[in-house]
Amino acid sequence: MLSCHPTLDMLTDYSSGSLSLAHALAVSTHLDQCAHCREQVKRLNMLGAELLSKQADTAPQSQMSALKSSVLARITAQSEPTSEQATAPAPSSALSDTLRHIPATLRRYIPEGYDKLKWMSLTPSFKLATLSNESSGEQIALLYIKAGAAMPYHTHTGDEITLVLSGAFSDEEGLYRAGDFIRRGDEDHHQPRVTKDADCICLIVLDSPIEFTGRFSRFFNPIMRYFHPSRLAG
Amino acid sequence: MVSENLDSDHTLVDDMALIATQKNTAALERLFDHYAPRIRAFCLSAQPGSNLMADDIAQEVMIRIWNKAHLYNPATASLNTWVFTIARNARIDYMRKNGRYQSDIDPDGFWSELVDENADPFSDVQQKRDQERIRNGLNELPNDQQQVLSKVYLEGKSHSEASQELGLPLGTVKSRVRLALNKLSVIIKR
């Protein structure tokens, strides 16, 4: 049983489509691993469906006919079979061992497994691989931390979402396992430590660059800033 | 109105099967007549007056329905829910490509009922019951709660955007959404 989930507000924004895509990606990755939140989102989607079906458009009949003809023309024009035509995603049982352990939402960003990503080593026991830099300034990345190691002490301006993909870590507030979804604000000042039994991989979504606050790790701040998209934006 | 909705939903599900197995265009026309006006209205509530955007998204949704009909499984989600998630994703996609913040993330790859490998095949009856309760409950919600739900779901506003536009404290918006979700029994207790 997972102990950390997105809030109901966040699931509602996910279902209604107003969450930023970076945050929505983290929520969707959590849904891959959490039956309870999947049920919750299903119900929220039902509500969206009911509200949609109560909508009435006032467009004149002629405009709707023109639109319909255009849809029919477009489907006939599609060469058959088109590459755009949807195929069902492969069931996880058909996937290689490498990919099966990656949540379905993330597979398109990690097509050849964790090992083939471009990892940047920040310390001998701590690596980071960027999956996407959003033009809004959000950064989506994976963290890889060796068993038993501590992540450098850090704070951040803006929110940070951490989703455990494998292994486990703990901080002052508790123990977090695969599937756990943790959202922290900028006032948090924490030092996660990975449990000794296994390496830990986490998905992180940052609103703004991470800051390392230890005496030694101040060294990393310029590096992290260098790789953060907001530097490029402005 | 309610019973008409249920009946038409049934034949529309049959139409989905006709598209999946025979690529039947008459079936798509019937789905268009039912859904396209609703999708246009859904888009216009987010961007009043943007008729071009509404037309674009409605077309895109109908084409996705055509191309994905063979993936639709009535046991995992009602057709209305399936179309809602397609319309919502198409609207996000439109904003992603034309909006202020462009993004490489494609919402089409997100978790959905459609590809839920763990879906309970016996939940069909439960699903219909939930849906009916939501449908009937919506008519009985107080106006202020209907208003926030429509801000959030139809206009696609976040809780904080809704609070700004309604001139209400964020806490009030959140609690109204929560009260509404509670009354509709949308919230699942942990």
GROMACS .gro file of C-alpha atoms in nm:
model
  424
    1MET     CA    1   0.000   0.000   0.000
    2LEU     CA    2   0.138   0.335  -0.102
    3SER     CA    3   0.138   0.609   0.156
    4CYS     CA    4   0.182   0.925  -0.051
    5HIS     CA    5  -0.060   1.033  -0.323
    6PRO     CA    6  -0.143   1.347  -0.520
    7THR     CA    7  -0.409   1.556  -0.342
    8LEU     CA    8  -0.771   1.545  -0.457
    9ASP     CA    9  -0.729   1.903  -0.589
   10MET     CA   10  -0.442   1.789  -0.804
   11LEU     CA   11  -0.629   1.484  -0.934
   12THR     CA   12  -0.923   1.711  -1.018
   13ASP     CA   13  -0.698   1.948  -1.213
   14TYR     CA   14  -0.549   1.643  -1.386
   15SER     CA   15  -0.892   1.513  -1.484
   16SER     CA   16  -1.020   1.850  -1.601
   17GLY     CA   17  -0.699   1.916  -1.795
   18SER     CA   18  -0.572   2.229  -1.622
   19LEU     CA   19  -0.259   2.081  -1.466
   20SER     CA   20   0.069   2.175  -1.633
   21LEU     CA   21   0.185   1.895  -1.860
   22ALA     CA   22   0.496   1.838  -1.647
   23HIS     CA   23   0.285   1.789  -1.334
   24ALA     CA   24   0.032   1.583  -1.530
   25LEU     CA   25   0.315   1.354  -1.643
   26ALA     CA   26   0.409   1.291  -1.279
   27VAL     CA   27   0.045   1.225  -1.183
   28SER     CA   28   0.000   0.987  -1.476
   29THR     CA   29   0.315   0.798  -1.376
   30HIS     CA   30   0.173   0.765  -1.026
   31LEU     CA   31  -0.157   0.636  -1.171
   32ASP     CA   32   0.037   0.361  -1.348
   33GLN     CA   33   0.130   0.237  -1.002
   34CYS     CA   34  -0.170   0.324  -0.784
   35ALA     CA   35  -0.508   0.148  -0.820
   36HIS     CA   36  -0.675   0.378  -0.569
   37CYS     CA   37  -0.594   0.700  -0.753
   38ARG     CA   38  -0.689   0.534  -1.083
   39GLU     CA   39  -1.038   0.470  -0.944
   40GLN     CA   40  -1.055   0.828  -0.821
   41VAL     CA   41  -0.957   0.969  -1.161
   42LYS     CA   42  -1.208   0.739  -1.334
   43ARG     CA   43  -1.487   0.891  -1.126
   44LEU     CA   44  -1.360   1.243  -1.189
   45ASN     CA   45  -1.355   1.168  -1.562
   46MET     CA   46  -1.716   1.045  -1.537
   47LEU     CA   47  -1.809   1.381  -1.390
   48GLY     CA   48  -1.630   1.558  -1.678
   49ALA     CA   49  -1.818   1.334  -1.922
   50GLU     CA   50  -2.154   1.425  -1.768
   51LEU     CA   51  -2.076   1.796  -1.781
   52LEU     CA   52  -1.965   1.761  -2.144
   53SER     CA   53  -2.280   1.573  -2.243
   54LYS     CA   54  -2.499   1.850  -2.097
   55GLN     CA   55  -2.342   2.103  -2.332
   56ALA     CA   56  -2.546   2.244  -2.616
   57ASP     CA   57  -2.395   2.423  -2.912
   58THR     CA   58  -2.572   2.700  -3.094
   59ALA     CA   59  -2.384   2.672  -3.423
   60PRO     CA   60  -2.613   2.698  -3.727
   61GLN     CA   61  -2.698   2.374  -3.904
   62SER     CA   62  -2.514   2.481  -4.220
   63GLN     CA   63  -2.190   2.527  -4.029
   64MET     CA   64  -2.222   2.183  -3.871
   65SER     CA   65  -2.290   2.023  -4.212
   66ALA     CA   66  -1.979   2.184  -4.354
   67LEU     CA   67  -1.776   2.062  -4.059
   68LYS     CA   68  -1.912   1.712  -4.099
   69SER     CA   69  -1.824   1.702  -4.470
   70SER     CA   70  -1.475   1.814  -4.386
   71VAL     CA   71  -1.435   1.532  -4.129
   72LEU     CA   72  -1.562   1.276  -4.381
   73ALA     CA   73  -1.325   1.412  -4.647
   74ARG     CA   74  -1.031   1.386  -4.409
   75ILE     CA   75  -1.097   1.025  -4.311
   76THR     CA   76  -1.133   0.918  -4.675
   77ALA     CA   77  -0.811   1.099  -4.760
   78GLN     CA   78  -0.618   0.907  -4.497
   79SER     CA   79  -0.405   0.657  -4.682
   80GLU     CA   80  -0.464   0.307  -4.554
   81PRO     CA   81  -0.323   0.194  -4.327
   82THR     CA   82  -0.185   0.519  -4.189
   83SER     CA   83   0.098   0.541  -3.945
   84GLU     CA   84  -0.118   0.779  -3.746
   85GLN     CA   85  -0.379   0.515  -3.692
   86ALA     CA   86  -0.372   0.411  -3.333
   87THR     CA   87  -0.249   0.071  -3.235
   88ALA     CA   88  -0.302  -0.067  -2.891
   89PRO     CA   89   0.005  -0.022  -2.671
   90ALA     CA   90   0.193  -0.345  -2.613
   91PRO     CA   91   0.078  -0.519  -2.295
   92SER     CA   92   0.350  -0.516  -2.033
   93SER     CA   93   0.381  -0.895  -2.058
   94ALA     CA   94   0.514  -0.852  -2.415
   95LEU     CA   95   0.787  -0.608  -2.311
   96SER     CA   96   1.151  -0.681  -2.245
   97ASP     CA   97   1.261  -0.703  -1.883
   98THR     CA   98   1.432  -0.367  -1.914
   99LEU     CA   99   1.113  -0.185  -2.012
  100ARG     CA  100   0.861  -0.377  -1.806
  101HIS     CA  101   0.980  -0.211  -1.488
  102ILE     CA  102   0.940   0.138  -1.632
  103PRO     CA  103   0.590   0.283  -1.577
  104ALA     CA  104   0.396   0.290  -1.908
  105THR     CA  105   0.365   0.671  -1.907
  106LEU     CA  106   0.745   0.710  -1.909
  107ARG     CA  107   0.837   0.446  -2.168
  108ARG     CA  108   0.834   0.688  -2.457
  109TYR     CA  109   1.094   0.903  -2.280
  110ILE     CA  110   1.306   0.604  -2.183
  111PRO     CA  111   1.271   0.386  -2.495
  112GLU     CA  112   1.581   0.176  -2.434
  113GLY     CA  113   1.583   0.149  -2.058
  114TYR     CA  114   1.740   0.352  -1.778
  115ASP     CA  115   2.095   0.249  -1.872
  116LYS     CA  116   2.080   0.417  -2.212
  117LEU     CA  117   1.985   0.762  -2.083
  118LYS     CA  118   2.238   1.045  -2.080
  119TRP     CA  119   2.328   1.050  -1.713
  120MET     CA  120   2.525   1.335  -1.563
  121SER     CA  121   2.722   1.228  -1.257
  122LEU     CA  122   2.710   1.488  -0.981
  123THR     CA  123   2.884   1.277  -0.718
  124PRO     CA  124   3.003   0.915  -0.734
  125SER     CA  125   2.670   0.805  -0.588
  126PHE     CA  126   2.431   1.055  -0.746
  127LYS     CA  127   2.336   1.099  -1.114
  128LEU     CA  128   2.077   1.300  -1.301
  129ALA     CA  129   1.922   1.256  -1.648
  130THR     CA  130   1.695   1.522  -1.795
  131LEU     CA  131   1.385   1.389  -1.975
  132SER     CA  132   1.233   1.720  -2.079
  133ASN     CA  133   1.290   2.091  -2.035
  134GLU     CA  134   0.961   2.273  -2.064
  135SER     CA  135   0.942   2.621  -2.212
  136SER     CA  136   0.752   2.723  -1.898
  137GLY     CA  137   1.075   2.661  -1.702
  138GLU     CA  138   0.976   2.329  -1.550
  139GLN     CA  139   1.231   2.052  -1.562
  140ILE     CA  140   1.155   1.680  -1.569
  141ALA     CA  141   1.442   1.453  -1.476
  142LEU     CA  142   1.536   1.121  -1.328
  143LEU     CA  143   1.760   1.093  -1.025
  144TYR     CA  144   1.969   0.786  -0.961
  145ILE     CA  145   2.107   0.747  -0.612
  146LYS     CA  146   2.319   0.456  -0.492
  147ALA     CA  147   2.196   0.234  -0.209
  148GLY     CA  148   2.269   0.391   0.130
  149ALA     CA  149   2.378   0.725  -0.014
  150ALA     CA  150   2.241   1.062   0.087
  151MET     CA  151   2.131   1.319  -0.161
  152PRO     CA  152   2.316   1.647  -0.109
  153TYR     CA  153   2.127   1.875   0.130
  154HIS     CA  154   1.906   2.100  -0.079
  155THR     CA  155   1.621   2.348  -0.093
  156HIS     CA  156   1.431   2.480  -0.389
  157THR     CA  157   1.235   2.780  -0.495
  158GLY     CA  158   0.903   2.664  -0.630
  159ASP     CA  159   0.754   2.320  -0.604
  160GLU     CA  160   0.927   1.988  -0.639
  161ILE     CA  161   0.746   1.664  -0.712
  162THR     CA  162   0.931   1.342  -0.642
  163LEU     CA  163   0.793   1.008  -0.752
  164VAL     CA  164   0.979   0.696  -0.647
  165LEU     CA  165   1.019   0.458  -0.944
  166SER     CA  166   1.232   0.192  -0.777
  167GLY     CA  167   1.411   0.143  -0.450
  168ALA     CA  168   1.321   0.354  -0.148
  169PHE     CA  169   1.443   0.659   0.040
  170SER     CA  170   1.366   0.825   0.367
  171ASP     CA  171   1.393   1.175   0.508
  172GLU     CA  172   1.304   1.346   0.833
  173GLU     CA  173   0.936   1.277   0.768
  174GLY     CA  174   0.921   0.916   0.664
  175LEU     CA  175   1.000   0.632   0.428
  176TYR     CA  176   0.904   0.648   0.062
  177ARG     CA  177   0.869   0.344  -0.165
  178ALA     CA  178   0.805   0.282  -0.535
  179GLY     CA  179   0.490   0.466  -0.647
  180ASP     CA  180   0.495   0.721  -0.364
  181PHE     CA  181   0.422   1.074  -0.481
  182ILE     CA  182   0.575   1.355  -0.276
  183ARG     CA  183   0.517   1.724  -0.338
  184ARG     CA  184   0.722   1.977  -0.151
  185GLY     CA  185   0.711   2.352  -0.147
  186ASP     CA  186   1.005   2.590  -0.138
  187GLU     CA  187   1.008   2.619   0.240
  188ASP     CA  188   1.114   2.258   0.271
  189HIS     CA  189   1.470   2.192   0.355
  190HIS     CA  190   1.537   1.825   0.345
  191GLN     CA  191   1.797   1.558   0.301
  192PRO     CA  192   1.672   1.231   0.162
  193ARG     CA  193   1.878   0.917   0.220
  194VAL     CA  194   1.837   0.603   0.014
  195THR     CA  195   1.779   0.278   0.200
  196LYS     CA  196   2.070   0.034   0.209
  197ASP     CA  197   1.906  -0.259   0.027
  198ALA     CA  198   1.878  -0.114  -0.325
  199ASP     CA  199   1.967   0.178  -0.553
  200CYS     CA  200   1.687   0.431  -0.592
  201ILE     CA  201   1.549   0.587  -0.909
  202CYS     CA  202   1.309   0.881  -0.881
  203LEU     CA  203   1.122   1.097  -1.127
  204ILE     CA  204   1.146   1.462  -1.029
  205VAL     CA  205   0.956   1.761  -1.164
  206LEU     CA  206   1.099   2.097  -1.065
  207ASP     CA  207   0.939   2.438  -1.104
  208SER     CA  208   1.277   2.605  -1.068
  209PRO     CA  209   1.640   2.506  -1.015
  210ILE     CA  210   1.729   2.292  -0.719
  211GLU     CA  211   1.972   2.449  -0.467
  212PHE     CA  212   2.225   2.251  -0.269
  213THR     CA  213   2.288   2.400   0.072
  214GLY     CA  214   2.562   2.188   0.227
  215ARG     CA  215   2.907   2.349   0.257
  216PHE     CA  216   3.057   2.106   0.009
  217SER     CA  217   2.760   2.080  -0.225
  218ARG     CA  218   2.743   2.453  -0.290
  219PHE     CA  219   2.988   2.355  -0.554
  220PHE     CA  220   2.706   2.191  -0.751
  221ASN     CA  221   2.472   2.487  -0.766
  222PRO     CA  222   2.631   2.652  -1.067
  223ILE     CA  223   2.623   2.316  -1.244
  224MET     CA  224   2.256   2.255  -1.169
  225ARG     CA  225   2.169   2.606  -1.275
  226TYR     CA  226   2.362   2.560  -1.592
  227PHE     CA  227   2.149   2.262  -1.687
  228HIS     CA  228   1.819   2.416  -1.589
  229PRO     CA  229   1.595   2.547  -1.869
  230SER     CA  230   1.516   2.877  -1.697
  231ARG     CA  231   1.874   2.977  -1.757
  232LEU     CA  232   1.817   2.941  -2.131
  233ALA     CA  233   1.481   3.114  -2.112
  234GLY     CA  234   1.612   3.425  -1.968
  235MET     CA  235  -3.402   1.388  -2.153
  236VAL     CA  236  -3.225   1.143  -1.927
  237SER     CA  237  -3.375   0.830  -2.084
  238GLU     CA  238  -3.312   0.968  -2.434
  239ASN     CA  239  -2.949   1.007  -2.339
  240LEU     CA  240  -2.922   0.648  -2.221
  241ASP     CA  241  -3.089   0.507  -2.533
  242SER     CA  242  -2.881   0.709  -2.773
  243ASP     CA  243  -2.572   0.608  -2.579
  244HIS     CA  244  -2.655   0.248  -2.650
  245THR     CA  245  -2.684   0.290  -3.027
  246LEU     CA  246  -2.374   0.508  -3.030
  247VAL     CA  247  -2.182   0.220  -2.872
  248ASP     CA  248  -2.310   0.001  -3.156
  249ASP     CA  249  -2.188   0.266  -3.399
  250MET     CA  250  -1.841   0.241  -3.244
  251ALA     CA  251  -1.844  -0.132  -3.323
  252LEU     CA  252  -1.954  -0.059  -3.680
  253ILE     CA  253  -1.658   0.175  -3.726
  254ALA     CA  254  -1.417  -0.071  -3.566
  255THR     CA  255  -1.524  -0.368  -3.776
  256GLN     CA  256  -1.647  -0.216  -4.104
  257LYS     CA  257  -1.515   0.141  -4.116
  258ASN     CA  258  -1.878   0.246  -4.151
  259THR     CA  259  -1.899   0.620  -4.228
  260ALA     CA  260  -2.273   0.646  -4.157
  261ALA     CA  261  -2.191   0.541  -3.801
  262LEU     CA  262  -1.933   0.818  -3.777
  263GLU     CA  263  -2.193   1.068  -3.901
  264ARG     CA  264  -2.427   0.968  -3.618
  265LEU     CA  265  -2.146   1.003  -3.364
  266PHE     CA  266  -2.066   1.342  -3.516
  267ASP     CA  267  -2.428   1.460  -3.482
  268HIS     CA  268  -2.426   1.366  -3.117
  269TYR     CA  269  -2.078   1.469  -3.004
  270ALA     CA  270  -1.947   1.744  -3.234
  271PRO     CA  271  -2.188   2.014  -3.108
  272ARG     CA  272  -2.105   1.924  -2.748
  273ILE     CA  273  -1.732   1.931  -2.814
  274ARG     CA  274  -1.760   2.269  -2.983
  275ALA     CA  275  -1.950   2.405  -2.683
  276PHE     CA  276  -1.688   2.253  -2.451
  277CYS     CA  277  -1.411   2.438  -2.641
  278LEU     CA  278  -1.607   2.762  -2.661
  279SER     CA  279  -1.650   2.771  -2.283
  280ALA     CA  280  -1.272   2.770  -2.249
  281GLN     CA  281  -1.220   3.032  -2.522
  282PRO     CA  282  -1.544   3.220  -2.587
  283GLY     CA  283  -1.573   3.329  -2.949
  284SER     CA  284  -1.293   3.104  -3.081
  285ASN     CA  285  -1.505   2.932  -3.341
  286LEU     CA  286  -1.205   2.829  -3.549
  287MET     CA  287  -1.043   2.658  -3.253
  288ALA     CA  288  -1.371   2.486  -3.163
  289ASP     CA  289  -1.409   2.359  -3.521
  290ASP     CA  290  -1.049   2.239  -3.533
  291ILE     CA  291  -1.074   2.049  -3.207
  292ALA     CA  292  -1.415   1.900  -3.288
  293GLN     CA  293  -1.276   1.771  -3.620
  294GLU     CA  294  -0.965   1.636  -3.453
  295VAL     CA  295  -1.172   1.451  -3.191
  296MET     CA  296  -1.397   1.293  -3.458
  297ILE     CA  297  -1.092   1.175  -3.648
  298ARG     CA  298  -0.938   1.030  -3.334
  299ILE     CA  299  -1.267   0.850  -3.264
  300TRP     CA  300  -1.255   0.705  -3.617
  301ASN     CA  301  -0.893   0.595  -3.585
  302LYS     CA  302  -0.922   0.458  -3.234
  303ALA     CA  303  -1.267   0.297  -3.249
  304HIS     CA  304  -1.116  -0.053  -3.243
  305LEU     CA  305  -0.948   0.029  -2.911
  306TYR     CA  306  -1.272   0.123  -2.740
  307ASN     CA  307  -1.389  -0.133  -2.487
  308PRO     CA  308  -1.732  -0.061  -2.330
  309ALA     CA  309  -1.635  -0.269  -2.026
  310THR     CA  310  -1.359  -0.030  -1.916
  311ALA     CA  311  -1.531   0.306  -1.969
  312SER     CA  312  -1.860   0.449  -2.090
  313LEU     CA  313  -1.852   0.604  -2.434
  314ASN     CA  314  -1.920   0.949  -2.288
  315THR     CA  315  -1.619   0.917  -2.059
  316TRP     CA  316  -1.402   0.793  -2.342
  317VAL     CA  317  -1.502   1.085  -2.566
  318PHE     CA  318  -1.454   1.329  -2.278
  319THR     CA  319  -1.093   1.218  -2.224
  320ILE     CA  320  -1.025   1.238  -2.600
  321ALA     CA  321  -1.179   1.587  -2.617
  322ARG     CA  322  -0.990   1.703  -2.309
  323ASN     CA  323  -0.660   1.573  -2.447
  324ALA     CA  324  -0.728   1.727  -2.788
  325ARG     CA  325  -0.794   2.061  -2.621
  326ILE     CA  326  -0.471   2.033  -2.417
  327ASP     CA  327  -0.290   1.932  -2.734
  328TYR     CA  328  -0.421   2.234  -2.921
  329MET     CA  329  -0.299   2.465  -2.645
  330ARG     CA  330   0.032   2.279  -2.631
  331LYS     CA  331   0.093   2.343  -3.001
  332ASN     CA  332  -0.054   2.692  -3.026
  333GLY     CA  333  -0.037   2.827  -2.676
  334ARG     CA  334   0.199   3.031  -2.471
  335TYR     CA  335   0.382   2.736  -2.324
  336GLN     CA  336   0.483   2.486  -2.582
  337SER     CA  337   0.569   2.144  -2.456
  338ASP     CA  338   0.717   1.820  -2.579
  339ILE     CA  339   0.488   1.618  -2.355
  340ASP     CA  340   0.204   1.452  -2.542
  341PRO     CA  341  -0.099   1.395  -2.317
  342ASP     CA  342  -0.199   1.108  -2.544
  343GLY     CA  343   0.066   0.894  -2.372
  344PHE     CA  344  -0.089   0.941  -2.028
  345TRP     CA  345  -0.267   0.670  -1.834
  346SER     CA  346  -0.624   0.624  -1.950
  347GLU     CA  347  -0.918   0.394  -1.887
  348LEU     CA  348  -0.867   0.276  -2.241
  349VAL     CA  349  -0.541   0.097  -2.180
  350ASP     CA  350  -0.595   0.003  -1.821
  351GLU     CA  351  -0.462  -0.351  -1.801
  352ASN     CA  352  -0.589  -0.388  -1.447
  353ALA     CA  353  -0.947  -0.283  -1.514
  354ASP     CA  354  -1.208  -0.489  -1.337
  355PRO     CA  355  -1.434  -0.645  -1.603
  356PHE     CA  356  -1.719  -0.680  -1.353
  357SER     CA  357  -1.728  -0.312  -1.263
  358ASP     CA  358  -1.960  -0.239  -1.557
  359VAL     CA  359  -2.278  -0.233  -1.348
  360GLN     CA  360  -2.113  -0.028  -1.076
  361GLN     CA  361  -1.995   0.217  -1.340
  362LYS     CA  362  -2.347   0.270  -1.476
  363ARG     CA  363  -2.474   0.326  -1.123
  364ASP     CA  364  -2.201   0.582  -1.047
  365GLN     CA  365  -2.273   0.762  -1.370
  366GLU     CA  366  -2.644   0.784  -1.308
  367ARG     CA  367  -2.586   0.916  -0.958
  368ILE     CA  368  -2.356   1.186  -1.091
  369ARG     CA  369  -2.602   1.277  -1.367
  370ASN     CA  370  -2.898   1.312  -1.130
  371GLY     CA  371  -2.691   1.478  -0.859
  372LEU     CA  372  -2.566   1.750  -1.095
  373ASN     CA  373  -2.918   1.887  -1.136
  374GLU     CA  374  -2.957   1.923  -0.763
  375LEU     CA  375  -2.631   2.102  -0.685
  376PRO     CA  376  -2.660   2.457  -0.553
  377ASN     CA  377  -2.572   2.722  -0.813
  378ASP     CA  378  -2.245   2.826  -0.652
  379GLN     CA  379  -2.118   2.468  -0.670
  380GLN     CA  380  -2.232   2.420  -1.029
  381GLN     CA  381  -2.053   2.742  -1.114
  382VAL     CA  382  -1.713   2.627  -0.980
  383LEU     CA  383  -1.747   2.284  -1.142
  384SER     CA  384  -1.813   2.445  -1.477
  385LYS     CA  385  -1.515   2.681  -1.432
  386VAL     CA  386  -1.292   2.383  -1.358
  387TYR     CA  387  -1.419   2.121  -1.603
  388LEU     CA  388  -1.566   2.316  -1.893
  389GLU     CA  389  -1.348   2.624  -1.892
  390GLY     CA  390  -1.044   2.417  -1.794
  391LYS     CA  391  -0.940   2.659  -1.519
  392SER     CA  392  -0.717   2.555  -1.231
  393HIS     CA  393  -0.848   2.614  -0.880
  394SER     CA  394  -0.640   2.930  -0.847
  395GLU     CA  395  -0.746   3.068  -1.186
  396ALA     CA  396  -1.108   3.001  -1.092
  397SER     CA  397  -1.060   3.187  -0.764
  398GLN     CA  398  -0.921   3.492  -0.945
  399GLU     CA  399  -1.200   3.500  -1.202
  400LEU     CA  400  -1.479   3.452  -0.952
  401GLY     CA  401  -1.322   3.696  -0.708
  402LEU     CA  402  -1.337   3.432  -0.434
  403PRO     CA  403  -1.065   3.322  -0.194
  404LEU     CA  404  -0.882   3.008  -0.311
  405GLY     CA  405  -1.003   2.823  -0.002
  406THR     CA  406  -1.367   2.895  -0.092
  407VAL     CA  407  -1.321   2.760  -0.446
  408LYS     CA  408  -1.150   2.448  -0.314
  409SER     CA  409  -1.418   2.384  -0.056
  410ARG     CA  410  -1.700   2.436  -0.308
  411VAL     CA  411  -1.539   2.186  -0.547
  412ARG     CA  412  -1.497   1.944  -0.261
  413LEU     CA  413  -1.856   1.986  -0.141
  414ALA     CA  414  -1.981   1.922  -0.494
  415LEU     CA  415  -1.760   1.615  -0.538
  416ASN     CA  416  -1.882   1.487  -0.203
  417LYS     CA  417  -2.249   1.533  -0.290
  418LEU     CA  418  -2.199   1.354  -0.620
  419SER     CA  419  -2.011   1.076  -0.436
  420VAL     CA  420  -1.717   1.123  -0.668
  421ILE     CA  421  -1.469   1.110  -0.381
  422ILE     CA  422  -1.342   0.765  -0.295
  423LYS     CA  423  -1.258   0.724   0.070
  424ARG     CA  424  -0.917   0.589   0.155
   0.00000   0.00000   0.00000
